[in-house]
PDB file of C-alpha atoms and ligand atoms in Angstrom:
ATOM      1  CA  MET A   1    -150.280  52.214  94.177  1.00  0.00           C
ATOM      2  CA  ASN A   2    -148.307  54.020  97.129  1.00  0.00           C
ATOM      3  CA  ALA A   3    -145.042  52.376  97.490  1.00  0.00           C
ATOM      4  CA  VAL A   4    -143.691  50.744 100.624  1.00  0.00           C
ATOM      5  CA  THR A   5    -139.896  50.773 100.844  1.00  0.00           C
ATOM      6  CA  ARG A   6    -137.706  49.990 103.582  1.00  0.00           C
ATOM      7  CA  PHE A   7    -133.847  50.712 104.647  1.00  0.00           C
ATOM      8  CA  ALA A   8    -132.497  47.356 106.062  1.00  0.00           C
ATOM      9  CA  PRO A   9    -129.107  47.985 107.603  1.00  0.00           C
ATOM     10  CA  SER A  10    -127.036  45.473 109.364  1.00  0.00           C
ATOM     11  CA  PRO A  11    -125.667  46.834 112.534  1.00  0.00           C
ATOM     12  CA  THR A  12    -122.395  45.434 112.378  1.00  0.00           C
ATOM     13  CA  GLY A  13    -120.585  48.437 111.800  1.00  0.00           C
ATOM     14  CA  LYS A  14    -121.108  52.031 111.098  1.00  0.00           C
ATOM     15  CA  LEU A  15    -122.906  53.423 107.905  1.00  0.00           C
ATOM     16  CA  HIS A  16    -120.984  55.294 105.490  1.00  0.00           C
ATOM     17  CA  LEU A  17    -121.698  57.391 102.307  1.00  0.00           C
ATOM     18  CA  GLY A  18    -123.034  54.362 100.355  1.00  0.00           C
ATOM     19  CA  HIS A  19    -125.532  53.429 102.933  1.00  0.00           C
ATOM     20  CA  ALA A  20    -126.582  57.232 102.805  1.00  0.00           C
ATOM     21  CA  ILE A  21    -127.312  56.708  99.335  1.00  0.00           C
ATOM     22  CA  SER A  22    -129.211  53.623  99.501  1.00  0.00           C
ATOM     23  CA  ALA A  23    -131.438  55.104 102.565  1.00  0.00           C
ATOM     24  CA  ILE A  24    -132.057  58.420 100.583  1.00  0.00           C
ATOM     25  CA  ARG A  25    -133.285  56.621  97.391  1.00  0.00           C
ATOM     26  CA  SER A  26    -135.397  53.972  99.440  1.00  0.00           C
ATOM     27  CA  HIS A  27    -136.897  57.015 101.466  1.00  0.00           C
ATOM     28  CA  ASP A  28    -137.564  59.217  98.191  1.00  0.00           C
ATOM     29  CA  ARG A  29    -139.343  56.062  96.323  1.00  0.00           C
ATOM     30  CA  ALA A  30    -141.583  55.905  99.002  1.00  0.00           C
ATOM     31  CA  ARG A  31    -142.194  59.761  99.421  1.00  0.00           C
ATOM     32  CA  ALA A  32    -142.362  60.246  95.756  1.00  0.00           C
ATOM     33  CA  ASP A  33    -145.837  58.734  95.585  1.00  0.00           C
ATOM     34  CA  GLY A  34    -146.878  59.384  98.996  1.00  0.00           C
ATOM     35  CA  GLY A  35    -145.993  55.854 100.465  1.00  0.00           C
ATOM     36  CA  HIS A  36    -144.241  54.798 103.495  1.00  0.00           C
ATOM     37  CA  PHE A  37    -140.507  54.399 104.292  1.00  0.00           C
ATOM     38  CA  LEU A  38    -139.749  51.639 106.900  1.00  0.00           C
ATOM     39  CA  LEU A  39    -136.694  51.078 108.849  1.00  0.00           C
ATOM     40  CA  ARG A  40    -135.720  47.319 109.656  1.00  0.00           C
ATOM     41  CA  ILE A  41    -132.668  46.516 111.615  1.00  0.00           C
ATOM     42  CA  GLU A  42    -130.993  43.120 110.339  1.00  0.00           C
ATOM     43  CA  ASP A  43    -129.560  41.936 113.713  1.00  0.00           C
ATOM     44  CA  ILE A  44    -129.883  38.224 113.234  1.00  0.00           C
ATOM     45  CA  ASP A  45    -126.278  37.681 113.540  1.00  0.00           C
ATOM     46  CA  GLY A  46    -125.749  37.773 117.123  1.00  0.00           C
ATOM     47  CA  THR A  47    -121.960  37.622 117.077  1.00  0.00           C
ATOM     48  CA  ARG A  48    -121.564  40.864 114.803  1.00  0.00           C
ATOM     49  CA  SER A  49    -124.638  42.976 115.524  1.00  0.00           C
ATOM     50  CA  ARG A  50    -123.850  45.573 118.318  1.00  0.00           C
ATOM     51  CA  PRO A  51    -126.719  47.819 119.891  1.00  0.00           C
ATOM     52  CA  GLU A  52    -124.360  50.823 119.653  1.00  0.00           C
ATOM     53  CA  HIS A  53    -124.479  50.434 115.927  1.00  0.00           C
ATOM     54  CA  VAL A  54    -128.114  50.386 115.864  1.00  0.00           C
ATOM     55  CA  ALA A  55    -128.390  53.856 118.071  1.00  0.00           C
ATOM     56  CA  GLY A  56    -125.615  55.181 115.459  1.00  0.00           C
ATOM     57  CA  ILE A  57    -128.137  54.171 112.229  1.00  0.00           C
ATOM     58  CA  LEU A  58    -130.952  55.829 113.964  1.00  0.00           C
ATOM     59  CA  GLU A  59    -128.794  59.061 114.597  1.00  0.00           C
ATOM     60  CA  ASP A  60    -127.444  59.041 111.112  1.00  0.00           C
ATOM     61  CA  LEU A  61    -130.965  58.621 109.416  1.00  0.00           C
ATOM     62  CA  ARG A  62    -132.367  61.300 111.778  1.00  0.00           C
ATOM     63  CA  TRP A  63    -129.366  63.777 110.829  1.00  0.00           C
ATOM     64  CA  LEU A  64    -129.674  63.133 106.964  1.00  0.00           C
ATOM     65  CA  GLY A  65    -133.208  64.188 107.591  1.00  0.00           C
ATOM     66  CA  LEU A  66    -134.824  60.856 106.656  1.00  0.00           C
ATOM     67  CA  ALA A  67    -137.750  60.066 108.741  1.00  0.00           C
ATOM     68  CA  TRP A  68    -139.197  56.490 108.952  1.00  0.00           C
ATOM     69  CA  ASP A  69    -142.841  55.545 109.186  1.00  0.00           C
ATOM     70  CA  GLY A  70    -143.944  53.309 112.219  1.00  0.00           C
ATOM     71  CA  GLU A  71    -141.921  51.178 114.557  1.00  0.00           C
ATOM     72  CA  VAL A  72    -138.504  50.063 113.861  1.00  0.00           C
ATOM     73  CA  LEU A  73    -138.664  46.505 113.090  1.00  0.00           C
ATOM     74  CA  PHE A  74    -135.710  44.179 114.571  1.00  0.00           C
ATOM     75  CA  GLN A  75    -134.867  40.673 112.990  1.00  0.00           C
ATOM     76  CA  SER A  76    -133.860  39.489 116.360  1.00  0.00           C
ATOM     77  CA  ALA A  77    -137.595  39.624 117.345  1.00  0.00           C
ATOM     78  CA  ARG A  78    -138.863  37.789 114.331  1.00  0.00           C
ATOM     79  CA  LEU A  79    -136.930  34.409 114.905  1.00  0.00           C
ATOM     80  CA  ALA A  80    -140.255  32.255 115.272  1.00  0.00           C
ATOM     81  CA  ALA A  81    -141.491  33.573 111.836  1.00  0.00           C
ATOM     82  CA  TYR A  82    -138.011  32.286 110.354  1.00  0.00           C
ATOM     83  CA  ALA A  83    -138.304  29.112 112.077  1.00  0.00           C
ATOM     84  CA  ALA A  84    -141.816  28.593 110.807  1.00  0.00           C
ATOM     85  CA  ALA A  85    -140.749  29.303 107.111  1.00  0.00           C
ATOM     86  CA  LEU A  86    -138.051  26.884 107.702  1.00  0.00           C
ATOM     87  CA  GLU A  87    -140.401  24.027 108.951  1.00  0.00           C
ATOM     88  CA  THR A  88    -142.382  24.797 105.575  1.00  0.00           C
ATOM     89  CA  LEU A  89    -139.253  24.444 103.408  1.00  0.00           C
ATOM     90  CA  LYS A  90    -138.309  21.297 105.254  1.00  0.00           C
ATOM     91  CA  ALA A  91    -141.755  19.734 105.063  1.00  0.00           C
ATOM     92  CA  ARG A  92    -141.668  19.845 101.361  1.00  0.00           C
ATOM     93  CA  GLY A  93    -138.191  18.204 101.240  1.00  0.00           C
ATOM     94  CA  LEU A  94    -136.034  20.940  99.974  1.00  0.00           C
ATOM     95  CA  LEU A  95    -133.614  21.458 102.939  1.00  0.00           C
ATOM     96  CA  TYR A  96    -130.682  19.241 104.027  1.00  0.00           C
ATOM     97  CA  PRO A  97    -128.735  19.558 107.001  1.00  0.00           C
ATOM     98  CA  CYS A  98    -124.999  20.614 106.398  1.00  0.00           C
ATOM     99  CA  PHE A  99    -122.180  19.500 108.742  1.00  0.00           C
ATOM    100  CA  CYS A 100    -119.295  21.130 106.945  1.00  0.00           C
ATOM    101  CA  THR A 101    -116.896  23.352 108.342  1.00  0.00           C
ATOM    102  CA  ARG A 102    -115.819  26.777 106.655  1.00  0.00           C
ATOM    103  CA  ALA A 103    -112.386  24.920 106.278  1.00  0.00           C
ATOM    104  CA  GLU A 104    -113.752  21.808 104.431  1.00  0.00           C
ATOM    105  CA  ILE A 105    -115.795  23.899 102.231  1.00  0.00           C
ATOM    106  CA  ALA A 106    -112.717  26.105 101.242  1.00  0.00           C
ATOM    107  CA  GLN A 107    -110.600  22.879 100.580  1.00  0.00           C
ATOM    108  CA  SER A 108    -113.327  21.509  98.491  1.00  0.00           C
ATOM    109  CA  LEU A 109    -113.568  24.590  96.309  1.00  0.00           C
ATOM    110  CA  SER A 110    -109.992  24.971  95.745  1.00  0.00           C
ATOM    111  CA  ALA A 111    -110.169  22.980  92.764  1.00  0.00           C
ATOM    112  CA  PRO A 112    -108.022  23.090  89.665  1.00  0.00           C
ATOM    113  CA  HIS A 113    -110.099  25.681  88.005  1.00  0.00           C
ATOM    114  CA  GLY A 114    -109.894  27.964  90.712  1.00  0.00           C
ATOM    115  CA  PRO A 115    -112.200  28.742  93.146  1.00  0.00           C
ATOM    116  CA  ILE A 116    -115.995  28.717  92.251  1.00  0.00           C
ATOM    117  CA  ALA A 117    -118.531  30.203  94.510  1.00  0.00           C
ATOM    118  CA  ALA A 118    -121.171  27.562  95.147  1.00  0.00           C
ATOM    119  CA  TYR A 119    -121.153  25.041  97.689  1.00  0.00           C
ATOM    120  CA  PRO A 120    -120.230  21.383  95.971  1.00  0.00           C
ATOM    121  CA  GLY A 121    -123.268  19.766  97.699  1.00  0.00           C
ATOM    122  CA  THR A 122    -121.090  17.493  99.758  1.00  0.00           C
ATOM    123  CA  CYS A 123    -123.994  16.884 102.620  1.00  0.00           C
ATOM    124  CA  ARG A 124    -126.534  16.602 100.122  1.00  0.00           C
ATOM    125  CA  HIS A 125    -125.673  13.289  99.414  1.00  0.00           C
ATOM    126  CA  ILE A 126    -125.249  11.678 102.908  1.00  0.00           C
ATOM    127  CA  ASP A 127    -127.504   8.468 103.315  1.00  0.00           C
ATOM    128  CA  PRO A 128    -130.359   9.063 105.358  1.00  0.00           C
ATOM    129  CA  ASP A 129    -129.462   6.932 108.529  1.00  0.00           C
ATOM    130  CA  ARG A 130    -125.952   8.426 108.700  1.00  0.00           C
ATOM    131  CA  ARG A 131    -127.741  12.027 108.127  1.00  0.00           C
ATOM    132  CA  ALA A 132    -130.117  11.047 111.036  1.00  0.00           C
ATOM    133  CA  ALA A 133    -127.216   9.962 113.334  1.00  0.00           C
ATOM    134  CA  ARG A 134    -125.340  13.032 112.523  1.00  0.00           C
ATOM    135  CA  LEU A 135    -128.234  15.445 113.317  1.00  0.00           C
ATOM    136  CA  ALA A 136    -128.689  14.239 116.681  1.00  0.00           C
ATOM    137  CA  GLY A 137    -125.060  14.879 117.761  1.00  0.00           C
ATOM    138  CA  GLU A 138    -123.507  17.575 115.374  1.00  0.00           C
ATOM    139  CA  GLU A 139    -123.968  21.160 114.776  1.00  0.00           C
ATOM    140  CA  HIS A 140    -125.417  21.831 111.460  1.00  0.00           C
ATOM    141  CA  ALA A 141    -126.558  24.515 109.085  1.00  0.00           C
ATOM    142  CA  TRP A 142    -129.691  24.155 106.842  1.00  0.00           C
ATOM    143  CA  ARG A 143    -129.139  24.323 102.921  1.00  0.00           C
ATOM    144  CA  ILE A 144    -131.648  24.460 100.231  1.00  0.00           C
ATOM    145  CA  ASP A 145    -131.321  21.821  97.743  1.00  0.00           C
ATOM    146  CA  MET A 146    -131.483  24.142  94.930  1.00  0.00           C
ATOM    147  CA  ALA A 147    -132.024  22.087  92.080  1.00  0.00           C
ATOM    148  CA  ALA A 148    -135.026  20.595  93.782  1.00  0.00           C
ATOM    149  CA  ALA A 149    -136.469  23.814  94.615  1.00  0.00           C
ATOM    150  CA  VAL A 150    -135.981  25.220  91.328  1.00  0.00           C
ATOM    151  CA  ALA A 151    -137.595  22.309  89.809  1.00  0.00           C
ATOM    152  CA  SER A 152    -140.452  22.422  92.100  1.00  0.00           C
ATOM    153  CA  ALA A 153    -140.962  26.446  91.646  1.00  0.00           C
ATOM    154  CA  GLY A 154    -140.622  26.135  87.818  1.00  0.00           C
ATOM    155  CA  PRO A 155    -139.490  29.049  85.762  1.00  0.00           C
ATOM    156  CA  LEU A 156    -139.340  32.606  87.644  1.00  0.00           C
ATOM    157  CA  ALA A 157    -138.736  36.419  86.825  1.00  0.00           C
ATOM    158  CA  TRP A 158    -138.701  39.531  88.530  1.00  0.00           C
ATOM    159  CA  THR A 159    -138.591  43.288  87.523  1.00  0.00           C
ATOM    160  CA  ASP A 160    -136.163  45.731  88.034  1.00  0.00           C
ATOM    161  CA  GLU A 161    -137.584  49.346  87.690  1.00  0.00           C
ATOM    162  CA  ILE A 162    -134.495  50.424  85.997  1.00  0.00           C
ATOM    163  CA  ALA A 163    -133.654  47.361  84.058  1.00  0.00           C
ATOM    164  CA  GLY A 164    -136.803  45.490  83.472  1.00  0.00           C
ATOM    165  CA  SER A 165    -137.748  42.142  83.577  1.00  0.00           C
ATOM    166  CA  HIS A 166    -135.060  39.461  84.565  1.00  0.00           C
ATOM    167  CA  ARG A 167    -135.307  35.555  84.545  1.00  0.00           C
ATOM    168  CA  ALA A 168    -134.210  34.281  87.929  1.00  0.00           C
ATOM    169  CA  ASP A 169    -131.400  31.970  88.014  1.00  0.00           C
ATOM    170  CA  PRO A 170    -130.801  30.854  91.504  1.00  0.00           C
ATOM    171  CA  LEU A 171    -129.190  27.669  90.507  1.00  0.00           C
ATOM    172  CA  ALA A 172    -125.995  29.512  89.645  1.00  0.00           C
ATOM    173  CA  GLN A 173    -125.593  30.205  93.469  1.00  0.00           C
ATOM    174  CA  GLY A 174    -125.748  26.502  94.521  1.00  0.00           C
ATOM    175  CA  ASP A 175    -127.172  25.176  97.673  1.00  0.00           C
ATOM    176  CA  VAL A 176    -127.336  28.535  99.802  1.00  0.00           C
ATOM    177  CA  VAL A 177    -127.506  28.355 103.626  1.00  0.00           C
ATOM    178  CA  LEU A 178    -130.803  29.269 105.004  1.00  0.00           C
ATOM    179  CA  ALA A 179    -130.122  28.751 108.675  1.00  0.00           C
ATOM    180  CA  ARG A 180    -126.629  29.007 109.763  1.00  0.00           C
ATOM    181  CA  LYS A 181    -124.908  26.897 112.424  1.00  0.00           C
ATOM    182  CA  ASP A 182    -124.653  30.136 114.577  1.00  0.00           C
ATOM    183  CA  ALA A 183    -127.630  31.950 113.460  1.00  0.00           C
ATOM    184  CA  PRO A 184    -131.298  30.634 113.447  1.00  0.00           C
ATOM    185  CA  ALA A 185    -131.821  32.164 109.506  1.00  0.00           C
ATOM    186  CA  SER A 186    -129.639  33.510 106.843  1.00  0.00           C
ATOM    187  CA  TYR A 187    -130.192  36.700 105.620  1.00  0.00           C
ATOM    188  CA  HIS A 188    -131.740  35.314 102.458  1.00  0.00           C
ATOM    189  CA  LEU A 189    -134.529  33.950 104.344  1.00  0.00           C
ATOM    190  CA  ALA A 190    -135.158  36.626 106.770  1.00  0.00           C
ATOM    191  CA  VAL A 191    -135.300  39.347 104.215  1.00  0.00           C
ATOM    192  CA  VAL A 192    -137.854  37.503 102.139  1.00  0.00           C
ATOM    193  CA  VAL A 193    -140.122  36.678 105.132  1.00  0.00           C
ATOM    194  CA  ASP A 194    -139.836  40.444 106.497  1.00  0.00           C
ATOM    195  CA  ASP A 195    -140.301  42.055 103.219  1.00  0.00           C
ATOM    196  CA  ALA A 196    -143.672  40.256 102.971  1.00  0.00           C
ATOM    197  CA  HIS A 197    -144.464  40.625 106.714  1.00  0.00           C
ATOM    198  CA  GLN A 198    -143.954  44.657 106.259  1.00  0.00           C
ATOM    199  CA  GLY A 199    -145.899  44.556 102.890  1.00  0.00           C
ATOM    200  CA  VAL A 200    -142.867  46.036 101.079  1.00  0.00           C
ATOM    201  CA  THR A 201    -143.893  46.757  97.483  1.00  0.00           C
ATOM    202  CA  HIS A 202    -140.415  48.215  96.392  1.00  0.00           C
ATOM    203  CA  VAL A 203    -137.151  47.033  97.184  1.00  0.00           C
ATOM    204  CA  VAL A 204    -134.499  49.585  96.823  1.00  0.00           C
ATOM    205  CA  ARG A 205    -130.936  48.629  97.309  1.00  0.00           C
ATOM    206  CA  GLY A 206    -127.352  48.193  95.771  1.00  0.00           C
ATOM    207  CA  ALA A 207    -126.278  46.683  92.870  1.00  0.00           C
ATOM    208  CA  ASP A 208    -124.186  44.003  95.035  1.00  0.00           C
ATOM    209  CA  LEU A 209    -127.649  42.510  96.132  1.00  0.00           C
ATOM    210  CA  ARG A 210    -128.853  41.760  92.541  1.00  0.00           C
ATOM    211  CA  ALA A 211    -127.626  38.060  92.400  1.00  0.00           C
ATOM    212  CA  ALA A 212    -129.309  37.398  95.775  1.00  0.00           C
ATOM    213  CA  THR A 213    -132.812  38.551  94.342  1.00  0.00           C
ATOM    214  CA  ASP A 214    -132.892  35.454  92.205  1.00  0.00           C
ATOM    215  CA  ILE A 215    -132.741  33.421  95.506  1.00  0.00           C
ATOM    216  CA  HIS A 216    -135.418  35.922  97.227  1.00  0.00           C
ATOM    217  CA  ARG A 217    -137.768  35.359  94.078  1.00  0.00           C
ATOM    218  CA  LEU A 218    -137.489  31.786  94.619  1.00  0.00           C
ATOM    219  CA  LEU A 219    -138.022  31.794  98.235  1.00  0.00           C
ATOM    220  CA  GLN A 220    -141.102  33.948  97.692  1.00  0.00           C
ATOM    221  CA  ALA A 221    -142.561  31.322  95.435  1.00  0.00           C
ATOM    222  CA  LEU A 222    -141.875  28.343  97.533  1.00  0.00           C
ATOM    223  CA  LEU A 223    -143.292  30.371 100.712  1.00  0.00           C
ATOM    224  CA  ALA A 224    -146.155  31.535  98.735  1.00  0.00           C
ATOM    225  CA  LEU A 225    -145.136  35.294  99.685  1.00  0.00           C
ATOM    226  CA  PRO A 226    -145.737  38.315  97.183  1.00  0.00           C
ATOM    227  CA  THR A 227    -142.929  39.500  95.001  1.00  0.00           C
ATOM    228  CA  PRO A 228    -142.102  43.146  95.456  1.00  0.00           C
ATOM    229  CA  SER A 229    -140.647  45.252  92.433  1.00  0.00           C
ATOM    230  CA  TYR A 230    -136.858  45.935  92.779  1.00  0.00           C
ATOM    231  CA  ARG A 231    -134.495  48.615  92.099  1.00  0.00           C
ATOM    232  CA  HIS A 232    -131.007  48.035  92.301  1.00  0.00           C
ATOM    233  CA  HIS A 233    -128.913  51.378  92.544  1.00  0.00           C
ATOM    234  CA  PRO A 234    -125.142  51.500  91.541  1.00  0.00           C
ATOM    235  CA  LEU A 235    -122.418  51.398  94.298  1.00  0.00           C
ATOM    236  CA  LEU A 236    -120.589  54.278  95.304  1.00  0.00           C
ATOM    237  CA  THR A 237    -116.959  53.759  94.352  1.00  0.00           C
ATOM    238  CA  ASP A 238    -113.848  56.000  95.031  1.00  0.00           C
ATOM    239  CA  ALA A 239    -112.296  57.905  92.284  1.00  0.00           C
ATOM    240  CA  ASP A 240    -110.422  54.754  90.788  1.00  0.00           C
ATOM    241  CA  GLY A 241    -113.696  52.808  90.501  1.00  0.00           C
ATOM    242  CA  GLN A 242    -113.071  50.769  93.638  1.00  0.00           C
ATOM    243  CA  ARG A 243    -116.183  49.926  95.572  1.00  0.00           C
ATOM    244  CA  LEU A 244    -116.370  51.812  98.979  1.00  0.00           C
ATOM    245  CA  ALA A 245    -116.128  49.927 101.890  1.00  0.00           C
ATOM    246  CA  LYS A 246    -115.038  50.628 105.376  1.00  0.00           C
ATOM    247  CA  ARG A 247    -111.371  48.969 104.876  1.00  0.00           C
ATOM    248  CA  ASN A 248    -110.699  51.351 102.005  1.00  0.00           C
ATOM    249  CA  GLY A 249    -111.481  54.797 104.076  1.00  0.00           C
ATOM    250  CA  ALA A 250    -114.856  55.385 103.075  1.00  0.00           C
ATOM    251  CA  PRO A 251    -115.947  58.167 105.663  1.00  0.00           C
ATOM    252  CA  THR A 252    -118.719  57.195 108.142  1.00  0.00           C
ATOM    253  CA  LEU A 253    -121.879  59.065 108.624  1.00  0.00           C
ATOM    254  CA  ALA A 254    -120.743  59.236 112.444  1.00  0.00           C
ATOM    255  CA  ALA A 255    -117.403  60.952 111.316  1.00  0.00           C
ATOM    256  CA  LEU A 256    -119.075  63.735 109.062  1.00  0.00           C
ATOM    257  CA  ARG A 257    -121.828  64.310 111.697  1.00  0.00           C
ATOM    258  CA  ALA A 258    -119.050  64.775 114.018  1.00  0.00           C
ATOM    259  CA  ASP A 259    -117.069  67.156 111.907  1.00  0.00           C
ATOM    260  CA  GLY A 260    -120.168  69.550 111.570  1.00  0.00           C
ATOM    261  CA  VAL A 261    -121.218  68.517 108.345  1.00  0.00           C
ATOM    262  CA  ASP A 262    -124.796  69.720 107.519  1.00  0.00           C
ATOM    263  CA  GLY A 263    -127.057  66.419 107.009  1.00  0.00           C
ATOM    264  CA  PRO A 264    -129.684  67.656 104.970  1.00  0.00           C
ATOM    265  CA  ALA A 265    -127.417  69.537 102.899  1.00  0.00           C
ATOM    266  CA  LEU A 266    -125.283  66.334 102.326  1.00  0.00           C
ATOM    267  CA  ALA A 267    -128.489  64.560 101.454  1.00  0.00           C
ATOM    268  CA  GLU A 268    -129.319  67.260  98.819  1.00  0.00           C
ATOM    269  CA  ASP A 269    -126.023  66.941  97.377  1.00  0.00           C
ATOM    270  CA  LEU A 270    -126.135  63.257  97.145  1.00  0.00           C
ATOM    271  CA  ARG A 271    -129.579  63.209  95.574  1.00  0.00           C
ATOM    272  CA  ALA A 272    -128.109  65.477  92.943  1.00  0.00           C
ATOM    273  CA  GLY A 273    -125.428  63.486  92.157  1.00  0.00           C
ATOM    274  CA  ARG A 274    -122.732  65.944  93.964  1.00  0.00           C
ATOM    275  CA  LEU A 275    -120.294  63.762  95.400  1.00  0.00           C
ATOM    276  CA  PRO A 276    -117.512  64.441  97.716  1.00  0.00           C
ATOM    277  CA  ILE A 277    -114.216  64.731  95.943  1.00  0.00           C
ATOM    278  CA  GLY A 278    -112.680  61.259  95.583  1.00  0.00           C
ATOM    279  CA  PHE A 279    -116.131  59.601  95.269  1.00  0.00           C
ATOM    280  CA  ALA A 280    -117.979  58.437  91.933  1.00  0.00           C
ATOM    281  CA  LEU A 281    -121.466  56.766  91.377  1.00  0.00           C
ATOM    282  CA  PRO A 282    -121.419  55.062  88.069  1.00  0.00           C
ATOM    283  CA  SER A 283    -124.609  55.136  86.012  1.00  0.00           C
ATOM    284  CA  ALA A 284    -127.101  52.462  86.449  1.00  0.00           C
TER     285      ALA A 284
HETATM  286  N1  LIG B 301    -129.095  44.007 105.838  1.00  0.00           N
HETATM  287  C1  LIG B 301    -128.496  44.033 104.557  1.00  0.00           C
HETATM  288  C2  LIG B 301    -127.193  44.901 104.427  1.00  0.00           C
HETATM  289  O1  LIG B 301    -126.910  45.607 105.216  1.00  0.00           O
HETATM  290  C3  LIG B 301    -129.131  44.830 103.136  1.00  0.00           C
HETATM  291  C4  LIG B 301    -130.654  44.140 103.025  1.00  0.00           C
HETATM  292  C5  LIG B 301    -131.243  44.426 102.132  1.00  0.00           C
HETATM  293  O2  LIG B 301    -131.531  45.624 101.559  1.00  0.00           O
HETATM  294  O3  LIG B 301    -132.033  43.515 101.392  1.00  0.00           O
HETATM  295  O4  LIG B 301    -126.338  44.690 103.550  1.00  0.00           O
END
């Protein structure tokens, strides 16, 4: 089967070397068997996405010698598809509105055992009349009732091309948000709807998104969408093993480009595991 892969950056900042590795791996996975490499701009977060970052991303990819196939897909143009998916899940009784503020959630999570990651389920227990009244007048997000969703979907697994078959455990992540107060869909919902829409067969992305794949697998089951195969690659770190991020000084691709670095030569070095001094890539 010819692989269809995608690179799906969020245009909330400049790309750095870690993004380059992700884009190269996704691109090469498609090219290895004559497939297609797609580019999707994940710009549903209207408050943080910037057009100048979109332009920078396209320029970075061209500079690295990574040509994508077809038109660029912008998530901001796909809101109707996310709304339809939300309606499907609502109609199945798997979503509930959440009125909590960030501060309220943080407070309820600062339990004696230290912070836990999952939402405590406060708004799941609001009685129906009160919920209807609040829905009419208050800003709200939509959360998935994870226990109900997992019960409805039954046991699920997904396959990582490197690590093999993996039993999905979305319950561990609690009632995640599928539509935010300030954005009409969450990352989880949009990515699942769009991977299916674009016919993506192989998702190649960083290991930081491995846990998210459990949620994505569940949403695919609930929305009757196909499940791609996955490949989560290790994240680039600094020499001390710290994950690279803009805040700890990862060089942006734009800066390397401006310094006159040869893009295709850099891409070849990254493919061969030859990293700039001060960087490391743990093996899978
Ligand atoms: N937009 C996500 C990010 O920039 C990546 C999405 C994905 O590869 O699934 O982190």
